[in-house]
mmCIF file of C-alpha atoms in Angstrom:
data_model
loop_
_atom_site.group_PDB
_atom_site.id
_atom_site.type_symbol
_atom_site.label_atom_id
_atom_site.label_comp_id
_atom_site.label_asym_id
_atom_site.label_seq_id
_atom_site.Cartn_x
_atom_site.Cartn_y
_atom_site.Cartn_z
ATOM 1 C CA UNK A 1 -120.883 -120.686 4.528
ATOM 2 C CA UNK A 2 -118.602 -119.365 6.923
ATOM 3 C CA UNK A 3 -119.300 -120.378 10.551
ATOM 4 C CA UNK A 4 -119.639 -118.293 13.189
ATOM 5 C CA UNK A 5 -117.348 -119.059 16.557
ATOM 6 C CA UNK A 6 -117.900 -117.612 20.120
ATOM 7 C CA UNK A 7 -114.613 -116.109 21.635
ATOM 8 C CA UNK A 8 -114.112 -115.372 25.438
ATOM 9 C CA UNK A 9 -111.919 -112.044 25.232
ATOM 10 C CA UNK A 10 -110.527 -109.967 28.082
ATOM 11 C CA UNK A 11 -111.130 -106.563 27.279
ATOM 12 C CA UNK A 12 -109.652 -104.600 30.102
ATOM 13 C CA UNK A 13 -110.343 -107.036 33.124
ATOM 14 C CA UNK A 14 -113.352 -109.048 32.535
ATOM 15 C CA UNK A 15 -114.231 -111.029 29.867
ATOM 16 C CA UNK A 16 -116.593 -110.301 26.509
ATOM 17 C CA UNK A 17 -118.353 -112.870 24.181
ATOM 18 C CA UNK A 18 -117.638 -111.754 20.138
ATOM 19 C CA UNK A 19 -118.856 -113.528 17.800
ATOM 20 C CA UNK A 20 -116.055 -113.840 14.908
ATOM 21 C CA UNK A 21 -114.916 -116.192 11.753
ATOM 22 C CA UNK A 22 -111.690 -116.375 14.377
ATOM 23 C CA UNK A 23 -110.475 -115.477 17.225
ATOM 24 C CA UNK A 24 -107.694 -112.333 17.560
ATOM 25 C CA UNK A 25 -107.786 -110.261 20.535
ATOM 26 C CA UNK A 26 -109.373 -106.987 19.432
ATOM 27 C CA UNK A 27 -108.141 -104.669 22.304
ATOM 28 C CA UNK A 28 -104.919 -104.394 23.867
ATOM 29 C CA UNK A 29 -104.019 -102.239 27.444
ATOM 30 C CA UNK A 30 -102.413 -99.218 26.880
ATOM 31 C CA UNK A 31 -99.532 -100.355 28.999
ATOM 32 C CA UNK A 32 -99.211 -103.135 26.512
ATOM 33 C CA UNK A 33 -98.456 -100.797 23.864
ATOM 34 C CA UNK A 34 -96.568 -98.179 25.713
ATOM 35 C CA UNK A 35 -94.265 -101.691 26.130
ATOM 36 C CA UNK A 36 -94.509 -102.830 22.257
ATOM 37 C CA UNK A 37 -93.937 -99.184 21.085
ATOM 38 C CA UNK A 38 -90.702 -98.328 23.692
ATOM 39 C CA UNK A 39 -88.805 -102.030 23.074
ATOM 40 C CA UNK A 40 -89.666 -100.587 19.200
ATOM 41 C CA UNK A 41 -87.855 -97.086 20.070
ATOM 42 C CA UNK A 42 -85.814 -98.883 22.199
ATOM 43 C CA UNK A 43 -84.228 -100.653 19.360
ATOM 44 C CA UNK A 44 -84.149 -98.886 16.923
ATOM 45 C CA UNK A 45 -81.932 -96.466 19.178
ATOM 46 C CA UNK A 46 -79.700 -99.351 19.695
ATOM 47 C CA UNK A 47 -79.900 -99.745 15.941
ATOM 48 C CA UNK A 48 -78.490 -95.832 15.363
ATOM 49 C CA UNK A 49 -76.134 -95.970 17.915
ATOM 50 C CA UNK A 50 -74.293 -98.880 16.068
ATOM 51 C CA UNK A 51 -74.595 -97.397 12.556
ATOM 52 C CA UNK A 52 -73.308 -94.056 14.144
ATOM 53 C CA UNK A 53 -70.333 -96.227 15.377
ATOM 54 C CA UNK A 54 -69.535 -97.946 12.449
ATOM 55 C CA UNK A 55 -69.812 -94.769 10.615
ATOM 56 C CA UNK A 56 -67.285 -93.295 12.603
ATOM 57 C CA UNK A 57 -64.935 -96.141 12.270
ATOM 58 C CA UNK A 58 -65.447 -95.431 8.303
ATOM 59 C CA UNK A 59 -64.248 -91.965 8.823
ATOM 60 C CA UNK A 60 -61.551 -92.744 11.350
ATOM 61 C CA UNK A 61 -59.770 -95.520 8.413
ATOM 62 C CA UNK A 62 -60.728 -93.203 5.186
ATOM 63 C CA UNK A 63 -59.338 -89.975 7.116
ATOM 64 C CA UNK A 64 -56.228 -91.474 8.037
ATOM 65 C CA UNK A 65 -55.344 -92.982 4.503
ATOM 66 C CA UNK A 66 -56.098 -89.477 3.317
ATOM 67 C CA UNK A 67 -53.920 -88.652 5.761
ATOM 68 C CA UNK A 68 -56.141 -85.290 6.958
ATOM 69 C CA UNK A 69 -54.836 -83.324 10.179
ATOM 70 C CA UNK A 70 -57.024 -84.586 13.405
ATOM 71 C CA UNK A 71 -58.741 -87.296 11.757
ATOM 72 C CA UNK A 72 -60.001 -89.390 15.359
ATOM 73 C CA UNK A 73 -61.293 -85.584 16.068
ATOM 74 C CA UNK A 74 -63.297 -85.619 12.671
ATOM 75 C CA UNK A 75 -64.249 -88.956 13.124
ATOM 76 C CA UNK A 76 -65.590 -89.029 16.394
ATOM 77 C CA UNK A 77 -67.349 -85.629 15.626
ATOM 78 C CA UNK A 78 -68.908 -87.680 12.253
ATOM 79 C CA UNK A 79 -70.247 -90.643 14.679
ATOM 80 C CA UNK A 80 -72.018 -88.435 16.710
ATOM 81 C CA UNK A 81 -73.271 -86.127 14.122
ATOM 82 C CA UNK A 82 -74.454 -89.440 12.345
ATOM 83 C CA UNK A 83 -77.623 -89.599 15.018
ATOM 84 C CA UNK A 84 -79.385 -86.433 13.640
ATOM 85 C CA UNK A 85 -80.425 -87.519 9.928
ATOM 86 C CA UNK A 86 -79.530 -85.880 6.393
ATOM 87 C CA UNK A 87 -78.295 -82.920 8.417
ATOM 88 C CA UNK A 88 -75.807 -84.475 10.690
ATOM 89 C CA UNK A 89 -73.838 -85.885 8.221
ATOM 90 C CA UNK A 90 -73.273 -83.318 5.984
ATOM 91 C CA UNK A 91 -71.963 -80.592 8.957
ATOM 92 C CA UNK A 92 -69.646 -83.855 9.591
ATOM 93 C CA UNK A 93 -67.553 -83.252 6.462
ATOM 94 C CA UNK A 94 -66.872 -79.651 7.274
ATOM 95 C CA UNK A 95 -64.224 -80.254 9.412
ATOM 96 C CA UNK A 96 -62.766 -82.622 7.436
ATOM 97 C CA UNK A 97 -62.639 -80.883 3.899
ATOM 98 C CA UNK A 98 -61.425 -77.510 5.277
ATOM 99 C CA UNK A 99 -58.664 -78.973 7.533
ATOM 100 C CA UNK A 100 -57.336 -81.013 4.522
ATOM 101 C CA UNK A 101 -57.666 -77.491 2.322
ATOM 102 C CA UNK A 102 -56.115 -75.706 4.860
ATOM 103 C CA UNK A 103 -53.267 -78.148 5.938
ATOM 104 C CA UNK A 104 -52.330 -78.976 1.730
ATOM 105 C CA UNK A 105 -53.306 -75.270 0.290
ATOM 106 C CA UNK A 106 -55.161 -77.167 -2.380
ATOM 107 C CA UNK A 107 -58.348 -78.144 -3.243
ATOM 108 C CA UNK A 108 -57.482 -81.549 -4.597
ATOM 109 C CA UNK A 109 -57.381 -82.998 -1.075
ATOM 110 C CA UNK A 110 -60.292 -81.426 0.105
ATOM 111 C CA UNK A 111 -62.139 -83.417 -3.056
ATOM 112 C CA UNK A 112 -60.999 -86.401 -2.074
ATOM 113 C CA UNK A 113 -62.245 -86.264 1.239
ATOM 114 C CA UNK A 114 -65.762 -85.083 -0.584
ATOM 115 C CA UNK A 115 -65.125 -88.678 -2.040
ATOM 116 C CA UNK A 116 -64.787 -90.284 0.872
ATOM 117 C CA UNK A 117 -67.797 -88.853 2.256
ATOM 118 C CA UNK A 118 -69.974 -89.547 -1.011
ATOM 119 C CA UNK A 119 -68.339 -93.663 -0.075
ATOM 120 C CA UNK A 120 -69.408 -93.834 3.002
ATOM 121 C CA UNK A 121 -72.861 -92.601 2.594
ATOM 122 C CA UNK A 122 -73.486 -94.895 0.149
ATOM 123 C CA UNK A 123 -72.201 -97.686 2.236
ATOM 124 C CA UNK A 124 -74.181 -96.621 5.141
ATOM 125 C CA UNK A 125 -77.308 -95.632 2.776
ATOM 126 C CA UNK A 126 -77.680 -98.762 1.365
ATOM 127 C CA UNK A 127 -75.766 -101.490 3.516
ATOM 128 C CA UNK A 128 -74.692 -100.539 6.930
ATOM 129 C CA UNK A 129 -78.604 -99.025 8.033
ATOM 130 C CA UNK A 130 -80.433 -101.557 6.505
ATOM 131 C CA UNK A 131 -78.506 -104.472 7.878
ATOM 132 C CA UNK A 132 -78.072 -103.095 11.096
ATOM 133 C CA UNK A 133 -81.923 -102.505 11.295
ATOM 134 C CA UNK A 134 -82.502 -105.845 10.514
ATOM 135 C CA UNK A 135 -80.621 -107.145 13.095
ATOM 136 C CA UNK A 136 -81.268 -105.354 16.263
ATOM 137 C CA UNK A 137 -84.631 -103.700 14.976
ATOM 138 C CA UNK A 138 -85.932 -106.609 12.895
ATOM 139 C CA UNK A 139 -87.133 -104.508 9.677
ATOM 140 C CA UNK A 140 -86.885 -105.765 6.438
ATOM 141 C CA UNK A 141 -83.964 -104.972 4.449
ATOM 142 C CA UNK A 142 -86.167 -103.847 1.702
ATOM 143 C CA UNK A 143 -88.421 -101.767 4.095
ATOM 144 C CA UNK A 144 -84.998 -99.961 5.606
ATOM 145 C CA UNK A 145 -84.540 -98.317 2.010
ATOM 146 C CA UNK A 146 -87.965 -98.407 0.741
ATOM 147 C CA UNK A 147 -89.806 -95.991 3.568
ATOM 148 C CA UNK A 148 -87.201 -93.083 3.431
ATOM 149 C CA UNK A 149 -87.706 -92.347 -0.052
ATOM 150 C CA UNK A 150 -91.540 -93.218 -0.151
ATOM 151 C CA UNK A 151 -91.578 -90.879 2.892
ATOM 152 C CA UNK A 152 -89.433 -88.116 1.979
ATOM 153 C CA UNK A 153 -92.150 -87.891 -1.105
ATOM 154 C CA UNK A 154 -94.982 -87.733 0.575
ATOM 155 C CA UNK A 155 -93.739 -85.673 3.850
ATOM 156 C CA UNK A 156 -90.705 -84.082 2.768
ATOM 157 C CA UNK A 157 -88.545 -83.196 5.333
ATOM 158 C CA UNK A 158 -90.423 -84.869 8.292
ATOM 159 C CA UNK A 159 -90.852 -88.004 6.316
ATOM 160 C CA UNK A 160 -87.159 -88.995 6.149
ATOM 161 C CA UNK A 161 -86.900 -87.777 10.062
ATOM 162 C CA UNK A 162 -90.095 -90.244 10.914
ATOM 163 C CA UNK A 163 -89.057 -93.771 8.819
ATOM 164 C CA UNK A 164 -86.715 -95.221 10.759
ATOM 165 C CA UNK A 165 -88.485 -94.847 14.081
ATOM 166 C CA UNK A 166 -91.898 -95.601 12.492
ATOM 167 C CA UNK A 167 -90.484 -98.526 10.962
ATOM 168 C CA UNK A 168 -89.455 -99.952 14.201
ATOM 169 C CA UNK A 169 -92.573 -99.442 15.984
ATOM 170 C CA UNK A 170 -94.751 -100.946 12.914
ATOM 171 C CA UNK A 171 -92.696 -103.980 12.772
ATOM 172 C CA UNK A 172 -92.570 -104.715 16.532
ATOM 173 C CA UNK A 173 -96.783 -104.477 16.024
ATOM 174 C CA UNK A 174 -95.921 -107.243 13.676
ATOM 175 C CA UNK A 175 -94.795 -109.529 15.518
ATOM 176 C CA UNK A 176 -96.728 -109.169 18.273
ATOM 177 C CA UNK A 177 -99.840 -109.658 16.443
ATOM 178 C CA UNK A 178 -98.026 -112.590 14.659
ATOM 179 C CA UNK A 179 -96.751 -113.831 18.112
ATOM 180 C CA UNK A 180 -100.798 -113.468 19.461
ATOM 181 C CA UNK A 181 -101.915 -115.422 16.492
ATOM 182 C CA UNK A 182 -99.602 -118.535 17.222
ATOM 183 C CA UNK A 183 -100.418 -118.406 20.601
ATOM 184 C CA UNK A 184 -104.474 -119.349 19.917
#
């Protein structure tokens, strides 16, 4: 038979009695998680500024050994297209494809920047985000290419948009509630 334990718990400024198996703090001030949530958001912006840097890098080196007209122009343009998800990336190649059509006449240049692009979203897809979410935003590899696509099912087009974000904020819940537990 389980026993039953008596918990002092501050529930907004003064102090309850529960009667629990153990004892978690049940309520938290809303100022507590307006902090959790923005060092969450917080993060994971730091998270998409990086990958939208190292994204642009990719560009910048690919561009150049494809030797296309204006590549810094293409690739800064890509790194800062890279913060708006699915959408971003794609107007990113635009520039790119038609300046290498128009500066070769052909369209055998232009595909080879279309390969360069299909490279370094794969790279980003399925190494650069997830790593760099794990570092700065603490999310699980696994969890970084897991949610997009369980998302994208379920809410199509907002689901991909949400994730990231929402993968941030439920993992900095985490470890606060992991942190509160080692405390007691």
């Amino acid at each position: 038979m389980d026993e039953e334990v008596t918990c002092k718990v501050d529930t907004g400024g003064k102090f309850s009695k529960i009667w629990s198996t153990d004892c978690i703090q049940i309520t938290m001030s809303l100022g507590e998680h307006a902090r959790i949530t923005g060092d969450a958001l917080k993060n994971w912006a730091v998270a998409q500024a990086q990958d939208s840097l190292a994204v642009g890098c990719l560009w910048l080196l690919g561009l150049y050994l494809l030797k296309v007209p204006w590549a810094p122009l293409w690739a800064i343009l890509g790194a800062v297209l890279q913060i708006v998800p699915h959408i971003g990336p794609v107007l990113s190649l635009l520039g790119p494809v038609l300046a290498a059509w128009i500066h070769w006449g052909s369209l055998q240049h232009s595909l080879y920047v279309l390969m360069l692009y299909a490279g370094i979203v794969i790279v980003d897809g399925f190494l650069l985000q997830p790593y760099i979410m794990k570092r700065t935003a603490r999310v699980p590899i696994w969890a970084s290419i897991l949610a997009p696509i369980v998302l994208g099912i379920l809410i199509p087009f907002w689901g991909v948009l949400i994730a990231a974000p929402l993968l941030a904020v439920i993992y900095a819940y985490k470890e606060h509630q992991a942190k509160s537990t080692a405390q007691l």
